[in-house]
Coordinates of C-alpha atoms and ligand atoms in Angstrom, one line a residue:
Chain C
X700 CA 79.4 88.4 106.7
X701 CA 81.5 91.4 106.9
X702 CA 83.9 93.8 105.1
X703 CA 87.5 93.3 106.1
X704 CA 89.9 96.1 106.3
X705 CA 91.5 97.7 103.2
X706 CA 94.7 96.1 102.2
X707 CA 97.4 97.4 100.0
X708 CA 98.7 95.5 97.0
X709 CA 101.4 98.0 96.2
X710 CA 101.9 98.9 92.5
X711 CA 104.1 97.8 89.6
X712 CA 107.6 99.4 89.7
X713 CA 106.5 101.4 86.7
X714 CA 103.4 102.6 88.5
X715 CA 100.1 102.4 86.7
X716 CA 97.6 104.5 84.9
X717 CA 94.0 104.7 85.9
X718 CA 92.5 102.0 88.1
X719 CA 92.9 98.2 88.5
X720 CA 91.0 95.4 86.9
X721 CA 90.5 92.0 88.4
X722 CA 89.3 88.5 87.5
X723 CA 88.9 85.2 89.4
X724 CA 88.7 82.3 87.0
X725 CA 87.9 80.1 90.0
X726 CA 87.4 80.4 93.7
X727 CA 91.1 80.0 94.5
X728 CA 92.6 82.4 92.1
X729 CA 92.4 86.2 91.6
X730 CA 94.5 88.3 89.3
X731 CA 94.9 92.0 89.3
X732 CA 95.8 93.6 86.0
X733 CA 96.7 97.2 85.4
X734 CA 98.0 99.4 82.6
X735 CA 101.5 100.2 83.8
X736 CA 103.0 103.6 83.7
X737 CA 105.1 102.2 80.9
X738 CA 101.8 101.2 79.1
X739 CA 102.7 97.5 79.4
X740 CA 100.3 95.1 81.0
X741 CA 101.2 94.3 84.6
X742 CA 99.7 91.5 86.8
X743 CA 99.6 90.5 90.4
X744 CA 98.3 87.1 91.3
X745 CA 96.6 85.5 94.2
X746 CA 97.0 81.7 94.3
X747 CA 98.0 79.0 96.8
X748 CA 96.5 81.2 99.4
X749 CA 98.8 84.2 99.0
X750 CA 99.4 87.2 96.9
X751 CA 102.5 87.1 94.7
X752 CA 104.7 90.0 93.4
X753 CA 103.8 92.2 90.5
X754 CA 105.0 91.0 87.1
X755 CA 105.3 92.6 83.7
X756 CA 103.9 91.1 80.5
X757 CA 107.0 91.4 78.3
X758 CA 105.0 90.8 75.1
X759 CA 105.5 94.1 73.4
X760 CA 101.9 95.2 73.9
X761 CA 101.3 98.9 74.3
X762 CA 98.0 99.6 76.1
X763 CA 95.9 102.6 75.3
X764 CA 93.3 101.8 78.0
X765 CA 92.8 100.0 81.3
X766 CA 92.5 96.2 80.7
X767 CA 89.2 94.4 80.9
X768 CA 89.2 90.9 82.2
X769 CA 87.0 87.9 81.9
X770 CA 86.9 84.2 82.2
X771 CA 85.2 81.4 80.2
X772 CA 86.0 78.6 82.7
X773 CA 88.0 77.7 85.8
X774 CA 91.2 77.3 83.7
X775 CA 90.7 80.2 81.3
X776 CA 91.0 84.0 81.5
X777 CA 91.3 86.6 78.8
X778 CA 92.2 90.2 78.7
X779 CA 90.9 92.9 76.4
X780 CA 92.5 96.3 75.9
X781 CA 92.4 99.2 73.6
X782 CA 95.4 99.3 71.4
X783 CA 97.3 102.3 70.1
X784 CA 95.5 101.8 66.8
X785 CA 92.1 102.4 68.5
X786 CA 91.1 98.8 68.0
X787 CA 90.2 96.3 70.7
X788 CA 92.8 93.6 71.3
X789 CA 92.8 90.5 73.4
X790 CA 94.9 87.6 74.5
X791 CA 93.9 84.5 76.5
X792 CA 95.4 82.3 79.1
X793 CA 94.6 78.7 79.8
X794 CA 96.0 76.1 82.2
X795 CA 97.3 73.9 79.4
X796 CA 98.8 76.3 76.9
X797 CA 99.6 79.5 78.9
X798 CA 99.2 82.8 77.2
X799 CA 98.2 83.2 73.5
X800 CA 99.4 86.0 71.3
X801 CA 97.4 89.2 71.0
X802 CA 94.5 89.2 68.6
X803 CA 92.7 92.3 67.1
X804 CA 88.9 92.7 67.3
X805 CA 89.0 95.9 65.3
X806 CA 86.5 98.5 66.4
X807 CA 83.0 99.7 65.7
X808 CA 82.7 101.8 62.5
X809 CA 82.1 104.8 64.8
X810 CA 85.3 104.0 66.8
X811 CA 85.2 103.7 70.5
X812 CA 85.7 106.0 73.5
X813 CA 87.9 104.6 76.3
X814 CA 88.4 100.9 76.7
X815 CA 86.4 97.7 76.2
X816 CA 84.2 95.9 78.7
X817 CA 83.5 92.1 78.5
X818 CA 81.3 89.5 80.0
X819 CA 80.9 85.7 79.6
X820 CA 77.5 84.5 80.9
X821 CA 78.7 81.0 80.4
X822 CA 81.7 79.1 79.1
X823 CA 80.7 79.3 75.4
X824 CA 79.8 82.9 75.1
X825 CA 81.8 86.2 75.4
X826 CA 80.6 89.7 74.6
X827 CA 82.7 92.8 74.2
X828 CA 80.9 96.0 74.8
X829 CA 82.2 99.5 74.2
X830 CA 81.0 103.1 74.3
X831 CA 81.1 104.0 70.6
X832 CA 82.6 107.2 69.2
X833 CA 78.9 108.1 68.7
X834 CA 78.2 107.5 72.4
X835 CA 75.9 104.5 71.6
X836 CA 76.5 101.1 73.0
X837 CA 78.3 98.7 70.6
X838 CA 78.7 95.0 71.0
X839 CA 80.8 92.2 69.5
X840 CA 79.9 88.6 70.3
X841 CA 81.6 85.3 70.5
X842 CA 79.3 82.3 70.2
X843 CA 79.1 79.1 68.2
X844 CA 82.9 79.0 68.4
X845 CA 83.6 82.2 66.6
X846 CA 83.6 86.0 66.8
X847 CA 80.8 87.9 65.0
X848 CA 80.8 91.5 63.7
X849 CA 80.4 94.6 65.7
X850 CA 76.8 95.7 66.1
X851 CA 75.2 98.9 67.3
X852 CA 72.5 99.0 70.0
X853 CA 70.0 101.3 68.3
X854 CA 67.9 102.0 71.4
X855 CA 68.6 105.7 71.6
X856 CA 70.8 105.4 74.7
X857 CA 73.5 108.0 75.0
X858 CA 76.4 106.8 77.1
X859 CA 78.4 109.1 79.4
X860 CA 80.9 106.3 80.5
X861 CA 82.3 103.0 79.5
X862 CA 79.8 100.2 80.0
X863 CA 80.1 97.8 82.9
X864 CA 79.0 94.2 82.4
X865 CA 77.7 91.4 84.5
X866 CA 75.8 88.2 84.5
X867 CA 73.4 86.7 87.0
X868 CA 73.2 83.3 85.3
X869 CA 74.1 81.3 82.3
X870 CA 71.4 82.9 80.2
X871 CA 71.5 86.4 81.6
X872 CA 73.7 89.4 81.2
X873 CA 73.2 93.1 82.0
X874 CA 75.0 96.3 81.1
X875 CA 75.3 99.3 83.3
X876 CA 76.4 102.8 82.2
X877 CA 76.5 106.4 83.3
X878 CA 73.8 108.3 81.5
X879 CA 74.0 111.9 80.4
X880 CA 71.9 112.8 83.5
X881 CA 74.8 111.5 85.8
X882 CA 72.7 108.5 87.0
X883 CA 73.5 104.8 86.6
X884 CA 71.3 103.1 83.9
X885 CA 71.1 99.5 83.1
X886 CA 69.4 97.1 80.7
X887 CA 69.4 93.3 80.8
X888 CA 69.3 90.5 78.3
X889 CA 68.1 87.0 78.9
X890 CA 67.7 84.0 76.6
X891 CA 63.9 84.0 76.6
X892 CA 63.0 87.7 76.3
X893 CA 66.0 89.3 74.7
X894 CA 66.9 92.9 75.8
X895 CA 64.9 94.9 78.3
X896 CA 64.5 98.6 78.2
X897 CA 66.9 100.9 80.1
X898 CA 66.2 101.5 83.7
X899 CA 67.6 104.2 86.0
X900 CA 69.3 103.4 89.3
X901 CA 69.8 107.0 90.3
X902 CA 73.1 108.1 91.8
X903 CA 74.7 108.5 95.2
X904 CA 73.7 111.7 97.0
X905 CA 76.2 114.2 95.7
X906 CA 76.8 112.2 92.5
X907 CA 79.6 110.1 91.2
X908 CA 82.8 110.3 89.3
X909 CA 83.1 108.2 86.1
X910 CA 81.0 105.1 85.5
X911 CA 79.6 102.2 87.4
X912 CA 81.0 98.8 88.2
X913 CA 79.0 95.8 89.0
X914 CA 79.4 92.3 90.4
X915 CA 77.1 89.4 91.1
X916 CA 78.5 86.9 93.5
X917 CA 75.6 84.6 92.9
X918 CA 72.4 84.5 90.7
X919 CA 70.3 86.3 93.4
X920 CA 72.6 89.3 94.1
X921 CA 73.9 92.2 92.2
X922 CA 75.9 95.1 93.5
X923 CA 76.6 98.4 91.8
X924 CA 79.7 100.2 93.1
X925 CA 80.8 103.7 92.1
X926 CA 83.3 106.3 93.2
X927 CA 81.3 109.1 94.7
X928 CA 82.1 112.8 94.1
X929 CA 83.3 112.6 97.7
X930 CA 85.8 110.0 96.6
X931 CA 84.2 107.5 98.9
X932 CA 83.0 104.1 97.8
X933 CA 79.2 103.9 97.2
X934 CA 77.1 100.9 96.7
X935 CA 73.6 100.0 95.6
X936 CA 72.5 96.4 96.1
X937 CA 70.0 94.1 94.5
X938 CA 68.9 91.2 96.7
X939 CA 65.7 89.5 97.8
X940 CA 64.3 90.4 94.4
X941 CA 64.6 94.1 94.5
X942 CA 67.0 97.1 94.3
X943 CA 67.9 98.8 97.6
X944 CA 69.0 102.4 98.3
X945 CA 72.5 103.8 97.6
X946 CA 74.8 103.5 100.7
X947 CA 78.2 105.0 101.4
X948 CA 81.1 103.0 102.8
X949 CA 82.1 105.1 105.7
X950 CA 85.5 103.4 106.1
X951 CA 87.6 106.4 105.5
X952 CA 88.8 105.1 102.1
X953 CA 89.6 107.8 99.6
X954 CA 89.3 106.5 96.0
X955 CA 91.5 107.7 93.2
X956 CA 89.9 105.5 90.5
X957 CA 86.7 103.8 89.8
X958 CA 86.3 100.6 91.7
X959 CA 86.9 97.1 90.2
X960 CA 84.8 94.3 91.5
X961 CA 85.1 90.5 91.6
X962 CA 83.9 87.5 93.4
X963 CA 85.7 84.3 94.5
X964 CA 82.6 82.4 95.4
X965 CA 78.8 82.8 96.0
X966 CA 79.4 84.3 99.5
X967 CA 82.4 86.5 98.6
X968 CA 83.0 89.7 96.8
X969 CA 85.9 92.1 96.8
X970 CA 86.5 95.6 95.6
X971 CA 89.8 97.0 94.2
X972 CA 90.6 100.6 93.8
X973 CA 93.5 102.9 93.2
X974 CA 94.4 104.7 96.4
X975 CA 95.7 108.2 96.8
X976 CA 99.1 106.7 97.3
X977 CA 98.9 105.3 93.7
X978 CA 98.8 101.7 95.0
X979 CA 96.1 99.2 94.4
X980 CA 93.9 98.6 97.5
X981 CA 91.3 96.1 98.1
X982 CA 88.8 94.9 100.7
X983 CA 86.6 91.9 100.7
X984 CA 83.1 91.0 101.9
X985 CA 82.6 87.4 102.8
X986 CA 82.6 85.0 105.6
X987 CA 85.9 86.1 106.9
X988 CA 87.9 84.4 109.6
X989 CA 87.8 87.1 112.2
X990 CA 89.4 87.6 115.6
X991 CA 87.1 89.6 117.8
X992 CA 89.3 91.7 120.0
X993 CA 88.3 93.6 123.0
X994 CA 90.6 96.3 124.3
X995 CA 90.8 96.9 128.1
X996 CA 93.1 99.7 129.0
X997 CA 94.6 100.0 132.4
X998 CA 97.6 102.1 131.3
X999 CA 98.2 103.4 127.8
X1000 CA 101.3 102.2 126.0
X1001 CA 104.1 104.7 125.6
X1002 CA 105.7 104.1 122.2
X1003 CA 102.6 103.6 120.2
X1004 CA 98.9 104.2 120.8
X1005 CA 96.5 101.3 121.3
X1006 CA 95.0 102.2 117.9
X1007 CA 98.4 102.0 116.2
X1008 CA 98.9 98.6 117.8
X1009 CA 95.6 97.4 116.5
X1010 CA 96.3 98.8 113.1
X1011 CA 99.7 97.0 113.0
X1012 CA 98.1 93.7 114.1
X1013 CA 95.4 94.2 111.4
X1014 CA 98.1 94.8 108.8
X1015 CA 99.8 91.5 109.5
X1016 CA 96.6 89.4 110.0
X1017 CA 94.9 90.9 106.9
X1018 CA 97.9 89.9 104.8
X1019 CA 96.8 86.3 105.5
X1020 CA 93.1 86.9 105.2
X1021 CA 92.3 87.1 108.9
X1022 CA 90.2 90.0 110.0
X1023 CA 90.6 91.8 113.3
X1024 CA 87.4 93.3 114.6
X1025 CA 87.4 95.4 117.7
X1026 CA 84.5 94.3 119.8
X1027 CA 84.7 96.9 122.5
X1028 CA 87.0 99.2 124.3
X1029 CA 87.0 99.9 128.0
X1030 CA 89.2 101.8 130.5
X1031 CA 89.9 99.8 133.7
X1032 CA 90.9 101.8 136.8
X1033 CA 92.8 99.0 138.5
X1034 CA 96.1 100.7 139.8
X1035 CA 97.1 97.5 141.8
X1036 CA 96.8 95.3 138.7
X1037 CA 98.5 97.5 136.1
X1038 CA 101.9 95.9 137.1
X1039 CA 100.5 92.5 136.8
X1040 CA 102.2 89.4 138.2
X1041 CA 102.6 86.9 135.3
X1042 CA 105.3 84.7 137.0
X1043 CA 107.0 82.6 134.3
X1044 CA 104.3 83.4 131.8
X1045 CA 103.7 79.8 130.7
X1046 CA 100.6 79.0 128.7
X1047 CA 98.1 77.1 130.9
X1048 CA 99.5 78.6 134.2
X1049 CA 98.3 81.8 135.7
X1050 CA 98.8 83.8 138.9
X1051 CA 96.1 85.1 141.2
X1052 CA 96.6 88.6 139.6
X1053 CA 96.1 87.2 136.1
X1054 CA 93.0 85.5 137.3
X1055 CA 91.7 88.7 138.8
X1056 CA 92.6 90.8 135.7
X1057 CA 91.1 88.3 133.2
X1058 CA 87.9 88.2 135.1
X1059 CA 87.2 91.6 133.6
X1060 CA 85.3 90.4 130.5
X1061 CA 82.5 92.9 130.5
X1062 CA 80.8 92.7 127.1
X1063 CA 83.1 90.0 125.9
X1064 CA 81.7 86.9 124.1
X1065 CA 82.9 83.4 124.8
X1066 CA 84.9 83.2 121.6
X1067 CA 86.3 86.7 121.9
X1068 CA 89.8 87.7 122.9
X1069 CA 90.7 90.4 125.3
X1070 CA 94.0 92.4 125.3
X1071 CA 94.7 94.1 128.7
X1072 CA 97.0 97.0 128.3
X1073 CA 98.9 97.2 131.5
X1074 CA 101.9 99.3 132.6
X1075 CA 104.2 96.4 133.1
X1076 CA 104.3 92.7 133.7
X1077 CA 106.1 91.3 136.7
X1078 CA 108.7 90.0 135.9
X1079 CA 109.2 92.6 133.2
X1080 CA 108.2 91.6 129.6
X1081 CA 106.6 93.2 126.6
X1082 CA 103.5 91.1 127.1
X1083 CA 102.2 87.7 128.1
X1084 CA 99.6 85.4 126.4
X1085 CA 99.0 83.1 129.4
X1086 CA 95.4 83.3 130.4
X1087 CA 92.9 81.4 132.6
X1088 CA 91.0 78.6 131.0
X1089 CA 87.9 80.0 129.2
X1090 CA 89.1 83.6 129.4
X1091 CA 91.2 83.9 126.3
X1092 CA 93.4 87.0 126.1
X1093 CA 96.8 88.5 126.8
X1094 CA 98.4 91.4 128.6
X1095 CA 100.4 94.0 126.7
X1096 CA 102.9 96.2 128.6
X1097 CA 103.3 99.9 128.1
X1098 CA 106.8 99.3 126.7
X1099 CA 105.7 96.9 124.0
X1100 CA 106.5 97.2 120.3
X1101 CA 103.8 97.9 117.8
X1102 CA 103.8 94.2 116.9
X1103 CA 103.5 92.8 120.5
X1104 CA 99.7 92.9 120.4
X1105 CA 99.5 90.8 117.3
X1106 CA 102.3 88.5 118.6
X1107 CA 100.6 87.8 121.9
X1108 CA 97.2 87.2 120.3
X1109 CA 99.1 84.9 117.9
X1110 CA 100.1 82.9 120.9
X1111 CA 96.5 82.9 122.2
X1112 CA 95.4 81.5 118.8
X1113 CA 98.0 78.7 119.2
X1114 CA 101.2 80.0 117.5
X1115 CA 104.6 79.1 119.0
X1116 CA 107.8 81.1 118.6
X1117 CA 109.9 81.0 115.5
X1118 CA 113.5 82.1 114.8
X1119 CA 113.4 84.2 111.6
X1120 CA 113.4 87.9 112.5
X1121 CA 111.0 88.8 109.6
X1122 CA 108.1 86.8 111.3
X1123 CA 105.5 88.1 113.7
X1124 CA 106.1 85.1 116.0
X1125 CA 109.8 85.6 116.2
X1126 CA 111.1 84.7 119.6
X1127 CA 113.8 87.2 119.8
X1128 CA 111.7 90.3 120.4
X1129 CA 109.3 92.0 118.1
X1130 CA 111.2 95.3 118.6
X1131 CA 113.8 93.6 116.4
X1132 CA 111.6 92.7 113.5
X1133 CA 113.5 93.4 110.4
X1134 CA 111.0 93.8 107.5
X1135 CA 107.9 95.4 108.8
X1136 CA 105.1 94.4 108.5
X1137 CA 106.3 90.9 109.7
X1138 CA 105.1 87.7 108.0
X1139 CA 102.8 84.9 109.0
X1140 CA 103.3 81.7 107.0
X1141 CA 100.8 79.2 105.6
X1142 CA 100.9 76.8 108.5
X1143 CA 100.5 79.7 111.0
X1144 CA 97.5 80.9 109.0
X1145 CA 96.0 77.4 109.2
X1146 CA 96.6 77.2 112.9
X1147 CA 95.0 80.6 113.5
X1148 CA 92.0 79.7 111.2
X1149 CA 91.5 76.5 113.1
X1150 CA 91.4 78.2 116.5
X1151 CA 87.9 78.4 117.9
X1152 CA 88.8 82.1 118.6
X1153 CA 88.8 82.8 114.9
X1154 CA 85.2 83.0 113.9
X1155 CA 83.8 83.1 110.4
X1156 CA 81.5 86.1 110.2
Chain K
X829 CA 133.4 82.9 126.2
X830 CA 133.1 86.3 127.8
X831 CA 129.6 87.7 128.1
X832 CA 128.9 90.6 125.7
X833 CA 126.1 93.1 125.4
X834 CA 124.8 91.1 122.5
X835 CA 124.3 88.1 124.8
X836 CA 122.5 90.2 127.4
X837 CA 120.2 91.7 124.7
X838 CA 119.5 88.2 123.4
X839 CA 118.1 87.4 126.8
X840 CA 116.2 90.6 127.4
X841 CA 114.9 91.5 123.9
X842 CA 112.2 88.7 123.6
X843 CA 108.6 89.8 124.3
X844 CA 108.5 87.2 127.0
X845 CA 111.8 87.0 128.8
X846 CA 113.1 83.7 130.1
X847 CA 114.8 84.9 133.3
X848 CA 115.9 81.6 134.6
X849 CA 117.7 80.9 131.3
X850 CA 119.2 84.4 131.5
X851 CA 120.6 83.8 134.9
X852 CA 123.2 81.6 133.2
X853 CA 124.9 84.8 132.0
X854 CA 126.3 85.1 135.5
X855 CA 128.1 88.1 137.2
X856 CA 129.9 89.1 134.0
X857 CA 126.5 90.6 132.9
X858 CA 126.4 93.2 135.7
X859 CA 128.2 95.9 133.8
X860 CA 125.8 95.6 130.9
X861 CA 122.8 95.4 133.1
X862 CA 123.9 98.5 135.0
X863 CA 124.3 100.3 131.7
X864 CA 120.9 99.3 130.5
X865 CA 119.3 100.3 133.8
X866 CA 120.8 103.8 133.4
X867 CA 119.8 103.9 129.7
X868 CA 116.7 105.8 128.6
X869 CA 114.7 102.8 127.4
X870 CA 112.5 102.0 130.4
X871 CA 111.4 98.6 129.0
X872 CA 114.9 97.3 128.8
X873 CA 115.9 99.0 132.0
X874 CA 113.1 97.2 133.9
X875 CA 114.1 93.8 132.3
X876 CA 117.8 94.4 133.2
X877 CA 117.0 95.3 136.8
X878 CA 115.0 92.1 137.2
X879 CA 117.7 90.0 135.6
X880 CA 120.3 91.5 138.0
X881 CA 118.2 90.1 140.9
X882 CA 117.8 86.7 139.3
X883 CA 121.6 86.4 138.8
X884 CA 122.0 86.7 142.6
X885 CA 125.6 88.0 142.6
X886 CA 127.6 90.5 144.6
X887 CA 126.6 93.4 142.4
X888 CA 122.9 92.5 142.2
X889 CA 122.1 95.1 144.8
X890 CA 124.0 97.8 143.0
X891 CA 122.0 97.3 139.8
X892 CA 118.7 96.9 141.5
X893 CA 119.4 100.0 143.6
X894 CA 120.2 102.0 140.4
X895 CA 116.8 100.9 139.1
X896 CA 115.1 101.9 142.4
X897 CA 116.4 105.4 141.8
X898 CA 114.9 105.6 138.3
X899 CA 112.5 108.4 137.5
X900 CA 110.4 105.9 135.6
X901 CA 107.9 104.2 137.8
X902 CA 107.9 101.0 135.8
X903 CA 111.6 100.7 136.3
X904 CA 111.1 101.1 140.1
X905 CA 108.4 98.5 139.8
X906 CA 111.0 96.1 138.4
X907 CA 113.5 97.1 141.2
X908 CA 110.8 96.5 143.9
X909 CA 110.1 93.1 142.4
X910 CA 113.8 92.2 142.0
X911 CA 114.4 93.1 145.6
X912 CA 112.7 89.8 146.6
X913 CA 115.7 88.0 145.0
X914 CA 118.3 89.9 147.1
X915 CA 119.7 89.0 150.5
X916 CA 117.6 90.4 153.3
X917 CA 120.0 93.2 154.2
X918 CA 120.3 94.3 150.6
X919 CA 116.6 94.0 150.1
X920 CA 115.9 96.2 153.1
X921 CA 118.2 98.9 151.8
X922 CA 116.6 98.9 148.3
X923 CA 113.0 98.7 149.7
X924 CA 113.3 101.5 152.3
X925 CA 112.1 104.2 149.8
X926 CA 110.2 101.9 147.5
X927 CA 107.6 100.8 150.1
X928 CA 106.6 104.4 150.5
X929 CA 107.0 105.3 146.8
X930 CA 104.4 107.8 145.5
X931 CA 103.4 105.1 142.9
X932 CA 101.0 102.5 144.2
X933 CA 102.3 99.9 141.7
X934 CA 105.8 100.3 143.0
X935 CA 104.5 100.1 146.6
X936 CA 102.6 96.9 145.8
X937 CA 105.7 95.1 144.5
X938 CA 107.9 96.6 147.3
X939 CA 105.6 95.3 150.0
X940 CA 105.6 91.9 148.4
X941 CA 109.4 91.8 148.5
X942 CA 109.8 92.7 152.1
X943 CA 112.0 90.0 153.7
X944 CA 110.8 88.1 156.7
X945 CA 113.5 89.8 158.8
X946 CA 113.6 93.4 157.6
X947 CA 115.7 96.2 158.9
X948 CA 114.0 98.2 161.7
X949 CA 113.7 101.1 159.4
X950 CA 112.0 99.1 156.7
X951 CA 109.7 97.6 159.3
X952 CA 108.6 101.0 160.5
X953 CA 107.9 102.1 156.9
X954 CA 105.7 99.1 156.3
X955 CA 103.8 100.1 159.5
X956 CA 103.4 103.6 158.0
X957 CA 101.8 102.1 154.9
X958 CA 99.6 99.9 157.0
X959 CA 98.4 102.9 158.9
X960 CA 98.2 105.6 156.3
X961 CA 98.2 104.4 152.6
X962 CA 95.4 106.0 150.6
X963 CA 94.9 102.7 148.7
X964 CA 93.0 100.2 150.9
X965 CA 94.5 97.4 148.9
X966 CA 98.0 98.6 149.9
X967 CA 97.0 98.9 153.6
X968 CA 95.7 95.3 153.5
X969 CA 98.9 94.1 151.9
X970 CA 101.0 96.0 154.5
X971 CA 99.0 94.4 157.3
X972 CA 99.6 91.0 155.8
X973 CA 103.3 91.7 155.5
X974 CA 103.5 92.8 159.2
X975 CA 101.7 89.6 160.3
X976 CA 104.3 87.5 158.5
X977 CA 107.3 89.2 160.0
X978 CA 109.6 87.5 162.5
Ligands
ZN1600 ZN1 106.0 85.4 122.3

């Protein structure tokens, strides 16, 4: 199990206000929704194994908050927003009928601060929660086939953020908020015992900005995520029956919004945020098909650094859900192998020098791939993926493009050349790639995923 | 159809170059190859130098010799390697300096390209390497070359 790299989803052409919201109505679909810079609802969808372009909901709606998303079944999702009238509005999508019209849920008598939050603990129930104008928690419920009036939680709680909702089972839901003390507080409801009291989860060292977000990828796990005051992602996890300490994601990400969480299966969760570039970014935790790449450097490349090449490769592979993990990095002082004989560079055939070079697998596991960064190949090429049996890897010349590494490892994973110049595997030279980052297509992704060198970790 | 720079680049641009297919461009490619060898892009210059050898024409030596004079060691590596494809007299001329190049990678490829019947000058330079190269691997290679000479 691992976090893959952050991946950009871009932004609507109109830009967007605040942070993203997401929902997965089943394990094959994920939708990102944002309040556009034009206050319309914008959506970007993942289905058929790929992300599709941003689209605008041209239904006249004017949003006065970020949207809140939920699902009441594998073919249903609905979206809740604050309207310009200060009421909560929603519309729903289902596989048979498409989108409904917008429908008003009015507002608590005290009004509401910010936008709504929703949760469906099963396919027959939906609850809207808001931070009231009185800073109390307010709730409006759908059950027995209809919506019921707004009600106030008269438990003395004073909210300092919008609530965040989650469920760990068909008869459980819990609500998380920021308290006036800057800590995360939660309380839970279950069918047998009703509501618990409020319980403090503390806060990351240094505190947090805004409110919490939560996700339960299965009934035994719950994760709280917040944007720390250091703008890093912070997490506090519940598993094995108890809550664990706050931890910081030291991945360099700088958040410009609260995170939005989702899950596409019991072993998967992903987090979406607004980046400092005003795009939506996400990363996922799951059993991710991963290429474990070891870097062995005889001569550093001249046009790009090794790190830039790895980043370029990650960019392309991540666009198809394949993670690239760097297993190790080593400098090899082999001056008589840095212009390595590759002969005709045909897969399955190697020269004595290739055999010698690829014998350097210090710290490399059996299913791991090695990239040897050499000065040149002989005859001259940008790289070569031919390798001795049982020693998977490639060589990359110092004159290679930033895409050569990903291209050669693509060969190692079983990909042949293709003609279009917008593809990673284009046979006419990766220096000539026309729409960086280049593409991998469905069948290529399948081939890579099937390779024993792509391991699910 | 006359050969154009576009045809030459179509052969040399791929990450993995198919030189035997590229040989079909024939002698008309030499002007372009010479231009690429003299260009500032060492990756293309190296590929062009090697293709000039593979084409095996009257101007092969001219292009390979231009590469041998490059300031960039990896272009000289390609020249040293391409020398193996030249006629023995041409190869000897190109390799004279390359076998004693200051770069051990260039020397390695140059030693490997020494023809079986080298010029006396080249033969004596191989002996120099055998006797005095800092890199033991190069001395061993030079010894090997000397044993194989006619
Ligand atoms: Zn290739």
